[in-house]
XYZ file of C-alpha atoms in Angstrom:
679
model
C -28.347 38.591 -6.440
C -29.697 35.401 -8.046
C -32.137 35.338 -10.391
C -33.478 32.216 -9.765
C -36.483 31.834 -7.206
C -36.904 31.617 -3.802
C -37.765 27.998 -3.858
C -35.020 26.969 -6.345
C -32.954 28.003 -3.949
C -33.773 26.061 -1.878
C -33.759 22.305 -3.884
C -29.969 20.327 -3.572
C -27.915 21.386 -7.146
C -25.812 19.168 -8.831
C -23.606 21.701 -10.531
C -22.820 25.283 -8.774
C -20.861 27.380 -11.876
C -18.809 30.046 -11.062
C -17.627 32.847 -12.949
C -16.676 36.537 -13.633
C -19.882 37.859 -15.091
C -17.930 40.537 -17.232
C -15.770 37.785 -19.209
C -17.785 34.825 -19.604
C -21.273 35.285 -18.980
C -21.949 35.588 -23.041
C -20.202 33.776 -24.410
C -18.009 30.407 -22.923
C -20.092 30.290 -19.526
C -23.308 30.603 -20.874
C -22.935 27.815 -24.047
C -21.284 25.451 -21.169
C -24.581 25.737 -18.513
C -26.292 25.275 -21.775
C -24.440 22.280 -22.491
C -24.752 20.907 -18.498
C -28.745 21.945 -18.720
C -29.294 19.990 -22.021
C -28.028 16.883 -20.079
C -30.673 17.059 -17.980
C -28.401 18.622 -14.578
C -29.603 21.061 -12.261
C -27.681 23.958 -12.265
C -27.087 26.618 -10.490
C -26.178 29.646 -12.329
C -26.069 32.928 -10.618
C -27.119 35.593 -13.273
C -27.192 39.200 -11.580
C -23.319 39.066 -10.267
C -23.717 42.514 -8.883
C -20.018 43.484 -7.426
C -21.894 44.786 -3.949
C -18.646 44.198 -1.496
C -20.303 42.330 0.438
C -20.157 39.878 2.358
C -21.399 36.367 0.375
C -25.139 36.402 0.107
C -26.767 33.789 2.175
C -28.181 32.281 -0.713
C -25.005 31.336 -2.646
C -23.262 29.883 0.391
C -26.597 27.374 0.145
C -25.934 26.799 -3.192
C -22.299 25.503 -2.376
C -23.726 23.117 0.848
C -26.250 22.128 -1.188
C -23.832 21.376 -4.332
C -22.120 17.810 -5.263
C -19.647 19.658 -7.856
C -18.442 22.889 -9.061
C -16.947 24.328 -11.912
C -14.846 28.052 -11.788
C -14.119 29.867 -15.189
C -11.036 31.228 -13.942
C -11.271 34.405 -16.609
C -8.285 37.760 -16.555
C -10.527 39.327 -14.104
C -12.092 36.504 -11.943
C -10.392 38.014 -8.892
C -11.217 41.945 -9.482
C -14.433 40.300 -7.823
C -15.283 40.310 -4.656
C -18.033 37.815 -4.288
C -16.450 35.658 -7.110
C -13.265 35.216 -4.008
C -15.429 34.897 -1.590
C -17.458 32.136 -4.054
C -14.589 30.744 -3.903
C -13.209 30.099 -0.438
C -16.794 28.405 0.847
C -16.109 25.795 -2.070
C -12.304 25.233 -1.230
C -13.436 25.317 2.291
C -16.164 21.924 1.649
C -12.584 20.864 -0.855
C -10.511 20.622 2.672
C -12.738 18.630 4.652
C -12.087 15.085 4.509
C -15.083 13.929 4.733
C -16.490 16.033 2.209
C -17.002 14.332 -1.840
C -17.642 18.091 -3.258
C -15.664 17.789 -6.427
C -13.791 20.970 -7.997
C -13.013 21.420 -11.074
C -11.434 24.750 -12.559
C -11.714 26.228 -15.873
C -8.337 28.568 -17.261
C -10.033 30.437 -19.445
C -7.804 32.499 -20.903
C -4.990 32.737 -18.373
C -2.081 30.615 -17.435
C -2.915 27.932 -14.507
C 0.472 29.122 -12.846
C -0.583 32.585 -12.816
C -4.073 31.236 -10.697
C -1.278 28.784 -8.616
C 1.568 32.280 -7.684
C -1.511 34.971 -7.644
C 0.955 36.689 -10.862
C 0.148 38.559 -13.616
C -3.311 40.535 -13.176
C -4.397 38.838 -10.378
C -1.495 40.447 -8.297
C -2.715 43.658 -9.172
C -6.693 42.256 -8.547
C -5.657 41.313 -4.611
C -3.498 44.155 -3.947
C -6.494 46.333 -4.523
C -8.496 44.601 -2.218
C -5.991 44.844 0.264
C -6.858 48.156 0.969
C -10.885 48.146 1.443
C -11.100 43.988 2.834
C -9.878 42.759 6.506
C -6.831 40.554 6.665
C -8.077 37.140 7.933
C -10.215 37.858 4.326
C -7.220 37.904 2.467
C -5.438 35.422 4.163
C -8.351 33.197 3.188
C -8.567 34.288 -0.483
C -5.408 34.087 -1.084
C -4.879 29.680 0.050
C -7.700 29.406 -1.310
C -6.909 30.902 -4.531
C -3.300 28.766 -4.700
C -5.232 25.729 -4.100
C -7.790 26.146 -7.019
C -4.715 26.902 -9.153
C -3.022 23.316 -8.190
C -6.115 21.613 -9.189
C -6.407 19.433 -12.250
C -8.973 20.951 -14.658
C -8.591 22.239 -18.389
C -6.527 25.021 -19.794
C -8.233 26.742 -22.780
C -5.431 29.090 -23.971
C -7.326 30.765 -27.336
C -5.466 31.622 -30.235
C -6.165 29.972 -33.611
C -4.177 26.667 -32.907
C -6.354 26.132 -30.037
C -9.202 23.416 -30.113
C -12.944 24.973 -30.882
C -14.332 26.043 -27.599
C -17.450 23.652 -28.073
C -15.032 20.671 -28.060
C -13.691 21.923 -24.260
C -17.492 22.060 -23.598
C -18.527 18.433 -24.441
C -14.702 17.203 -22.821
C -16.047 19.106 -19.611
C -20.049 18.206 -19.242
C -19.144 14.289 -20.584
C -16.504 14.857 -17.209
C -19.083 16.133 -15.020
C -21.193 13.657 -16.004
C -18.577 10.703 -14.857
C -17.560 12.560 -11.840
C -21.200 13.216 -10.781
C -22.380 9.057 -11.263
C -21.918 7.367 -8.061
C -20.316 4.581 -8.992
C -17.110 6.696 -10.088
C -17.183 9.183 -7.173
C -16.665 5.785 -5.063
C -13.429 5.441 -6.143
C -10.049 7.320 -6.455
C -9.954 10.247 -8.865
C -7.220 9.427 -10.307
C -8.441 6.034 -12.103
C -8.708 6.721 -16.257
C -9.729 4.272 -19.213
C -10.788 1.322 -16.858
C -14.777 2.595 -16.955
C -15.496 -0.301 -19.752
C -12.878 -3.139 -17.904
C -14.772 -2.396 -14.586
C -17.966 -2.868 -16.332
C -16.843 -5.904 -17.832
C -15.944 -7.393 -14.344
C -19.522 -6.417 -12.601
C -21.037 -8.460 -15.266
C -18.718 -11.628 -13.919
C -19.429 -11.318 -10.651
C -23.213 -11.635 -11.119
C -22.872 -14.512 -12.620
C -23.439 -17.631 -10.466
C -21.153 -20.369 -12.929
C -18.074 -17.921 -12.167
C -15.970 -18.302 -9.086
C -12.741 -17.180 -9.331
C -11.427 -14.591 -11.910
C -8.357 -13.740 -12.848
C -6.216 -10.639 -14.063
C -3.860 -10.688 -15.702
C -1.484 -8.127 -17.289
C 2.700 -7.044 -17.406
C 3.857 -4.529 -14.021
C 2.518 -1.072 -13.982
C -1.090 -1.592 -16.424
C -3.337 -1.258 -13.467
C -4.343 -4.543 -12.117
C -4.274 -3.852 -8.670
C -6.075 -0.937 -9.850
C -8.418 -2.313 -11.486
C -8.905 -4.896 -8.310
C -9.637 -2.626 -5.850
C -11.914 -0.613 -8.292
C -14.322 -3.025 -8.429
C -14.166 -4.784 -5.503
C -14.797 -1.350 -3.678
C -18.246 -1.138 -5.819
C -19.091 -4.776 -4.524
C -17.811 -5.184 -1.330
C -21.118 -4.036 0.432
C -22.994 -6.814 -1.369
C -20.571 -9.784 1.244
C -21.495 -10.968 4.475
C -16.967 -10.596 5.207
C -14.748 -9.145 2.316
C -10.719 -8.402 2.754
C -8.293 -7.071 -0.047
C -4.884 -8.780 0.346
C -2.280 -7.103 -1.734
C 1.337 -8.496 -2.306
C -0.106 -11.804 -0.928
C 4.004 -13.585 -2.598
C 5.399 -11.100 -0.865
C 3.693 -11.338 2.800
C 3.560 -15.438 2.388
C 7.709 -15.253 1.818
C 7.889 -12.892 4.831
C 4.968 -14.515 7.251
C 5.026 -18.185 6.451
C 1.398 -19.517 4.708
C 0.595 -20.772 7.479
C 0.471 -18.431 9.873
C -0.864 -15.506 7.259
C -3.584 -18.121 6.632
C -4.802 -18.094 10.226
C -4.579 -14.221 10.723
C -7.117 -14.055 7.339
C -9.433 -16.929 9.045
C -9.325 -14.783 11.885
C -10.186 -11.605 10.294
C -12.814 -14.018 7.952
C -14.727 -14.914 10.437
C -14.332 -12.451 13.580
C -12.426 -14.863 15.776
C -8.987 -15.747 16.894
C -8.178 -19.285 15.555
C -6.088 -22.285 16.750
C -4.759 -24.536 14.187
C -6.745 -27.351 13.466
C -9.622 -25.021 14.414
C -12.991 -26.393 12.507
C -13.820 -23.244 10.908
C -14.570 -24.874 7.358
C -18.685 -25.609 8.188
C -18.196 -21.672 9.242
C -16.457 -20.684 5.561
C -19.701 -22.152 4.102
C -22.835 -19.848 5.658
C -20.574 -16.972 4.388
C -20.809 -15.380 1.168
C -17.317 -13.733 1.224
C -15.464 -11.442 -0.930
C -11.601 -12.303 -1.214
C -8.762 -9.869 -3.749
C -5.946 -11.500 -3.981
C -3.169 -9.108 -5.062
C 0.381 -10.424 -7.143
C -0.083 -14.003 -7.077
C 3.028 -16.425 -8.088
C 2.182 -19.775 -7.314
C -0.868 -21.188 -7.966
C -0.886 -23.061 -4.310
C -1.226 -19.636 -3.059
C -5.023 -19.008 -4.924
C -6.522 -21.720 -2.378
C -4.308 -21.393 1.129
C -7.424 -20.054 2.986
C -9.358 -22.620 1.604
C -11.390 -21.054 -1.085
C -13.577 -23.728 -1.782
C -14.760 -23.614 1.383
C -16.345 -20.300 0.981
C -20.649 -20.022 0.506
C -22.512 -20.191 -1.876
C -21.782 -15.647 -4.202
C -18.519 -16.128 -2.280
C -16.261 -14.361 -5.107
C -12.235 -14.815 -5.318
C -10.007 -11.991 -7.878
C -6.897 -13.190 -8.111
C -4.225 -10.485 -10.272
C -1.439 -12.554 -11.755
C 1.963 -11.182 -13.957
C 1.705 -15.028 -14.982
C -1.379 -16.130 -17.065
C -0.461 -19.448 -16.316
C -0.559 -19.377 -12.775
C -4.466 -18.500 -12.657
C -4.985 -21.140 -15.830
C -3.731 -23.851 -12.918
C -4.983 -22.133 -10.198
C -8.155 -22.861 -11.515
C -9.443 -18.964 -12.620
C -13.004 -19.369 -14.320
C -12.023 -16.521 -16.060
C -9.174 -14.769 -16.982
C -9.602 -11.113 -18.040
C -5.998 -9.711 -19.909
C -6.147 -6.045 -18.209
C -5.144 -4.039 -21.359
C -3.341 -1.039 -21.937
C -4.778 2.394 -22.288
C -5.888 3.922 -25.415
C -4.085 7.034 -26.931
C -7.444 9.284 -25.188
C -7.304 7.403 -21.927
C -3.205 7.890 -22.089
C -2.853 11.624 -23.338
C -5.694 12.569 -19.984
C -3.737 10.337 -17.839
C -0.862 12.106 -18.750
C -1.637 15.723 -18.617
C -3.082 15.160 -15.264
C 0.881 14.665 -14.194
C 2.840 16.306 -15.952
C 0.653 19.725 -16.124
C -2.384 19.035 -13.494
C -4.508 19.665 -16.130
C -7.271 17.499 -17.990
C -5.913 18.788 -20.934
C -3.109 19.534 -23.252
C -1.583 22.723 -23.648
C -1.130 23.723 -27.019
C 2.239 23.932 -26.875
C 2.941 20.843 -25.665
C 0.747 18.702 -27.561
C 3.330 17.313 -30.041
C 6.147 16.794 -27.368
C 3.110 14.654 -25.214
C 2.914 12.399 -28.285
C 6.115 11.867 -27.991
C 5.937 10.558 -24.201
C 2.722 9.195 -24.407
C 3.744 7.086 -27.726
C 7.217 6.049 -25.406
C 4.731 5.144 -22.185
C 2.518 2.400 -24.896
C -0.976 2.462 -23.038
C 1.201 1.453 -19.685
C -0.533 3.236 -16.608
C 2.906 3.370 -14.548
C 5.205 4.848 -17.265
C 2.971 7.632 -17.410
C 2.392 8.215 -14.358
C 6.191 8.452 -13.631
C 7.146 10.125 -16.677
C 4.130 13.135 -15.743
C 5.638 13.533 -12.905
C 9.059 14.456 -13.945
C 7.720 16.842 -16.320
C 5.783 18.830 -14.205
C 6.807 22.145 -14.094
C 9.920 22.548 -17.333
C 10.052 24.010 -19.924
C 9.710 22.965 -23.512
C 13.562 23.264 -23.742
C 13.765 20.475 -20.937
C 10.674 18.545 -22.323
C 13.294 18.422 -25.595
C 15.771 17.074 -24.090
C 13.942 14.761 -22.219
C 12.920 13.258 -25.910
C 16.281 12.967 -27.146
C 17.437 11.175 -24.129
C 14.244 8.731 -24.990
C 15.827 8.058 -28.468
C 18.788 7.407 -27.712
C 17.894 3.732 -25.750
C 17.322 2.360 -29.315
C 14.774 -0.124 -28.368
C 11.834 1.534 -26.075
C 11.414 -0.275 -23.233
C 9.365 0.332 -20.052
C 12.901 0.579 -17.917
C 13.815 3.142 -19.985
C 11.240 4.902 -19.205
C 11.658 4.769 -15.414
C 14.983 4.826 -14.671
C 14.937 8.415 -16.526
C 13.093 9.709 -13.958
C 15.716 9.145 -11.874
C 17.884 11.550 -13.330
C 16.059 14.170 -11.537
C 16.620 13.594 -8.264
C 20.352 14.035 -6.485
C 22.483 12.009 -4.330
C 20.612 11.679 -1.959
C 16.477 11.181 -3.334
C 18.800 8.732 -5.583
C 20.729 6.639 -2.885
C 17.330 6.665 -0.431
C 15.622 5.148 -3.386
C 18.043 2.775 -3.766
C 17.762 1.767 -0.404
C 14.361 1.306 0.143
C 14.481 -0.699 -2.466
C 17.293 -3.118 -1.797
C 17.137 -2.610 2.103
C 13.827 -1.808 3.625
C 10.441 -1.839 1.540
C 7.964 -2.890 3.081
C 9.056 -1.410 6.397
C 7.787 0.828 9.030
C 7.457 4.419 8.092
C 8.787 6.432 10.259
C 10.699 3.355 11.768
C 13.184 4.250 8.091
C 12.637 7.529 8.261
C 14.411 7.194 12.005
C 17.051 5.605 10.404
C 17.939 7.349 7.126
C 17.852 10.572 8.433
C 20.564 10.245 10.905
C 22.742 9.618 8.118
C 20.952 11.777 4.812
C 20.184 15.531 5.717
C 16.700 16.076 4.684
C 15.775 11.910 4.539
C 12.213 13.012 4.997
C 11.760 15.521 2.586
C 13.128 12.804 0.049
C 11.462 10.915 0.903
C 8.367 13.220 0.163
C 9.613 14.085 -2.942
C 10.074 9.943 -4.064
C 6.633 9.674 -2.803
C 5.782 13.179 -4.952
C 6.832 11.387 -8.367
C 5.349 7.978 -7.872
C 8.994 6.491 -7.267
C 7.676 5.252 -4.015
C 4.699 4.807 -2.065
C 3.083 4.837 1.612
C 0.041 1.766 1.978
C -0.790 1.367 6.014
C 2.072 3.463 7.118
C 4.490 1.006 5.679
C 7.116 2.481 3.131
C 6.924 0.501 -0.522
C 7.235 1.257 -4.591
C 5.476 -1.131 -7.518
C 7.433 -3.733 -7.799
C 8.836 -3.175 -11.346
C 10.479 0.379 -9.662
C 11.953 -1.787 -6.759
C 13.242 -4.449 -9.818
C 14.981 -1.393 -11.354
C 16.554 -0.307 -8.852
C 18.161 -3.231 -7.541
C 19.020 -3.906 -11.190
C 21.373 -0.522 -10.706
C 22.964 -1.616 -8.169
C 23.504 -5.055 -10.219
C 24.986 -2.708 -12.655
C 27.285 -1.635 -10.499
C 29.792 -4.320 -10.715
C 30.098 -8.180 -11.723
C 31.698 -8.534 -8.457
C 29.452 -8.332 -5.519
C 31.742 -7.189 -2.839
C 31.739 -4.280 -4.998
C 28.467 -3.206 -5.022
C 26.765 -0.325 -2.579
C 23.727 -2.997 -1.779
C 24.026 -6.490 -1.478
C 20.279 -8.666 -1.353
C 20.748 -11.881 -3.234
C 21.475 -14.959 -1.009
C 24.606 -16.256 -3.092
C 26.458 -13.013 -3.740
C 26.346 -12.463 0.242
C 27.339 -15.287 1.384
C 29.936 -15.015 -1.412
C 31.152 -11.958 0.682
C 30.363 -12.727 4.011
C 31.582 -16.555 4.146
C 34.585 -15.310 1.704
C 36.043 -12.635 3.000
C 35.415 -10.322 -0.288
C 33.344 -6.862 0.819
C 35.269 -3.985 0.471
C 33.827 0.140 1.406
C 31.725 0.247 -1.084
C 28.960 -1.665 0.004
C 26.353 0.293 1.947
C 24.146 -2.259 2.654
C 23.495 -6.293 3.724
C 19.883 -7.708 3.904
C 19.734 -11.375 3.466
C 16.297 -13.739 3.522
C 17.108 -16.372 5.761
C 14.706 -18.826 4.136
C 16.179 -19.066 1.301
C 20.283 -20.125 2.529
C 20.840 -23.765 3.218
C 23.339 -22.538 6.082
C 25.567 -18.827 6.051
C 29.038 -18.982 7.007
C 31.212 -16.032 8.527
C 34.629 -15.459 8.611
C 36.007 -13.848 11.654
C 37.001 -10.469 9.395
C 34.028 -10.396 7.294
C 33.208 -7.192 7.854
C 36.118 -5.348 8.666
C 36.547 -3.699 4.735
C 33.192 -2.988 4.894
C 34.150 0.384 5.928
C 31.238 2.236 5.316
C 28.233 -0.339 6.134
C 24.988 1.216 7.108
C 22.712 -1.239 7.153
C 22.929 -5.370 7.792
C 19.061 -6.845 8.055
C 19.231 -10.789 8.603
C 15.804 -11.925 8.742
C 13.662 -15.019 10.036
C 10.226 -15.934 9.367
C 8.255 -16.298 12.634
C 7.953 -19.873 11.627
C 11.633 -20.662 11.106
C 13.751 -19.066 13.794
C 13.992 -22.195 15.710
C 16.574 -23.228 12.500
C 19.645 -22.495 14.854
C 21.601 -25.352 12.854
C 22.060 -22.365 10.317
C 24.785 -20.890 11.972
C 26.678 -23.936 13.532
C 29.918 -24.056 13.469
C 31.094 -20.743 13.678
C 33.845 -18.041 14.445
C 34.217 -16.659 18.190
C 32.810 -13.650 17.250
C 32.802 -11.001 14.760
C 34.056 -7.418 13.759
C 31.107 -5.312 13.651
C 32.112 -1.211 11.390
C 31.057 1.712 12.841
C 29.038 3.350 10.820
C 25.833 0.955 11.375
C 22.911 2.879 12.120
C 20.088 -0.505 11.618
C 21.580 -3.848 13.193
C 18.748 -6.653 12.603
C 20.397 -10.330 12.915
C 17.628 -12.896 14.203
C 19.294 -15.384 15.698
C 22.245 -13.857 16.559
C 25.241 -16.875 16.974
C 27.613 -14.451 19.294
C 28.186 -14.022 22.359
C 28.669 -10.659 22.571
C 28.714 -7.163 20.253
C 32.256 -6.407 21.943
C 33.965 -4.258 20.375
C 31.055 -2.780 18.038
C 31.479 1.155 18.188
C 27.298 1.985 17.982
C 27.986 5.966 18.326
C 25.869 5.838 14.723
C 22.939 3.779 15.740
C 19.135 3.838 15.662
C 17.587 0.404 15.908
C 18.777 -2.679 17.184
C 16.841 -6.090 17.105
C 18.930 -8.867 18.028
C 15.669 -11.382 18.411
C 15.999 -14.852 19.868
C 19.866 -13.874 19.762
C 22.787 -16.295 21.750
C 24.022 -13.168 23.593
C 24.830 -13.351 27.273
C 25.347 -9.703 27.326
C 25.354 -7.135 24.497
C 28.357 -5.154 25.168
C 30.970 -5.894 28.095
C 30.450 -3.645 31.789
C 33.822 -1.445 31.496
C 32.908 -0.893 27.108
C 32.552 3.129 27.414
C 29.322 3.055 25.657
C 27.894 6.302 23.121
C 24.038 5.512 22.551
C 23.305 8.888 22.091
C 21.790 8.181 18.676
C 19.914 4.986 19.706
C 16.331 4.737 19.523
C 15.054 1.291 19.863
C 16.734 -1.548 21.413
C 14.331 -5.404 20.223
C 16.409 -8.283 22.369
C 13.257 -10.748 22.782
C 13.776 -14.354 23.137
C 16.907 -14.400 23.696
C 17.388 -16.440 26.245
C 20.570 -16.674 27.445
C 21.313 -12.855 27.961
C 21.978 -11.640 31.520
C 22.732 -8.246 31.755
C 22.795 -5.215 29.823
C 25.198 -2.763 31.259
C 26.028 1.092 29.745
C 21.932 2.219 28.906
C 22.714 5.649 30.632
C 24.025 7.714 27.750
C 20.521 6.163 25.496
C 18.887 9.489 26.141
C 17.013 9.293 22.850
C 15.686 5.757 22.895
C 12.430 5.215 23.083
C 11.836 2.020 23.037
C 13.218 -1.074 24.852
C 11.828 -5.041 24.047
C 13.184 -8.012 26.147
C 10.449 -10.746 25.543
C 11.034 -14.215 26.686
C 14.958 -13.108 28.106
C 14.580 -15.370 31.224
C 17.888 -15.357 31.877
C 17.937 -11.970 32.640
C 18.619 -10.701 35.650
C 20.158 -6.645 35.281
C 19.301 -4.054 32.960
C 21.447 -1.299 33.827
C 23.248 -0.017 36.673
C 21.050 2.314 38.553
C 23.745 3.976 40.332
C 25.647 5.368 36.448
C 21.800 5.014 34.732
C 20.131 9.037 34.286
C 16.416 9.012 33.318
C 15.497 7.455 29.901
C 13.387 10.543 29.420
C 12.278 9.745 25.447
C 11.513 5.874 26.738
C 8.036 5.540 25.495
C 7.549 1.533 25.334
C 9.441 -0.918 27.887
C 8.363 -4.163 27.643
C 9.655 -7.142 29.801
C 8.901 -10.460 30.670
């Protein structure tokens, strides 16, 4: 079928070129082929492209399997060719394999990408004609592949007087192909734009013997973590040990520096360490690569003992504060630059259109948004995703809104990204920003799903809009978005008791100590590391009828500090709307009077309870999924768990006074209980 010799068919091709011969063989495709060859690339190009209605030839299948990258020129009659659709299906089969790094680049040549995604226009007619000739399974496979390629990022060449010359597009495509085929570029995320030059500078610095600590400095959202990650992935194989620690300030705050240090040293030395373990000499014998992300204090740069690392070790530190890097002893500080206009347009287009170039009709409006984003990658992503699939009329409306902000600030751009969210999505965003950031995704989904209809779908949409992230199975968000979410809540009222969520310790103390709560409050989170003492009035929660979340937590290292709860009232009333109750060192003897009918998660570590509730209380525990009462040394009984039919986890570690879990006569089998720990 192809005119290439049999020997050439067996060799590995860098690029496989798929096209509809009748549409583009004598114009665009042949010029693209020549440009690729001029750069020394080995391209498989089927010159005959005969339509025989047969299965994909063995030679073409081999060529696809042997290529690193496929370019598909999707023209108006592409789908009328059964061999083209068979090629496309084979190519997309490769792309779906997680272990296959095959790169696929579509070029929408004089066709609308949405017609490809939705199999509309002339493509719909072509598929209808095939249906009478091909098996149902073939048609399903072709349609799935066609829709997938329509949703892939590529170039849209519209044609017409207002569009660029095709030679300019070909130049862009060839440059992009060369970049993608470069092994260095393929080892990192496909979404990286505009960091190549900065990465090269850092790679040179890493090779210099006199530079031990490299600081990456820049504003929020500028790409410090992305750049550090790209460098880390490229050079980590050259080191004996390597570790990338994200959000170090947050981790130290939650876990304590000593606990975190021992955990990291254990990973670096592949050993479980005890305090005082003589690890200095072992560190001195190892060549280590360490990345500390989002450092806010100079002391954080040496808490692991980096001065003891062996010769050739390197530490990369990211921070928004240049003085932190200077005081921490960075040998070289690299300012992470904003994206230039070309890179800004490319990144924005990737998210706004799922294309690698800007559609002609949107060029002027795109310029406005790119100008507003001021080269900040986070702003470009958030703006692009917000505008994706919107009409020109809607784009113009969004431009007008940005102009009304007056002084252009990144916060205005980020806040505008919430405009297209429904009320549930907005509330989920604020719940994560103020209460649940850093928690396990599955854990948060269970809690939110008990209140919001479609919570899982809402979380998925927020992730898709770059407003939430899922990392290592935990739900998170960019620090700048977290600050924005908290700022939105702060602006609800000047009085803490009239805001929807509380996390600032002074605000929480004012509300619960002086009975200033209202039914506007939905969630409370307290980090006890920031509190000297916390007193509760007996009616602290009585007015908070809509309170859904209480999260009062101690780091492990502080759990013994029960003096923070000294001189408390004897009991306290909790609202029945609670879905999540975490209260470390719970100071009261029971939860008596609280109806846990809506409760999903109950965590009372190191609490003072003698029993959870009274034996004669009729409890509705249908929604309860998790109970953790570990290290409650006074806890003697846990009555009435018979209605907890959806309970999945029960943990009672260190409850040394516990003599009765439940009354066996009333207890029914907990059929969903998958983890039960007692000891």
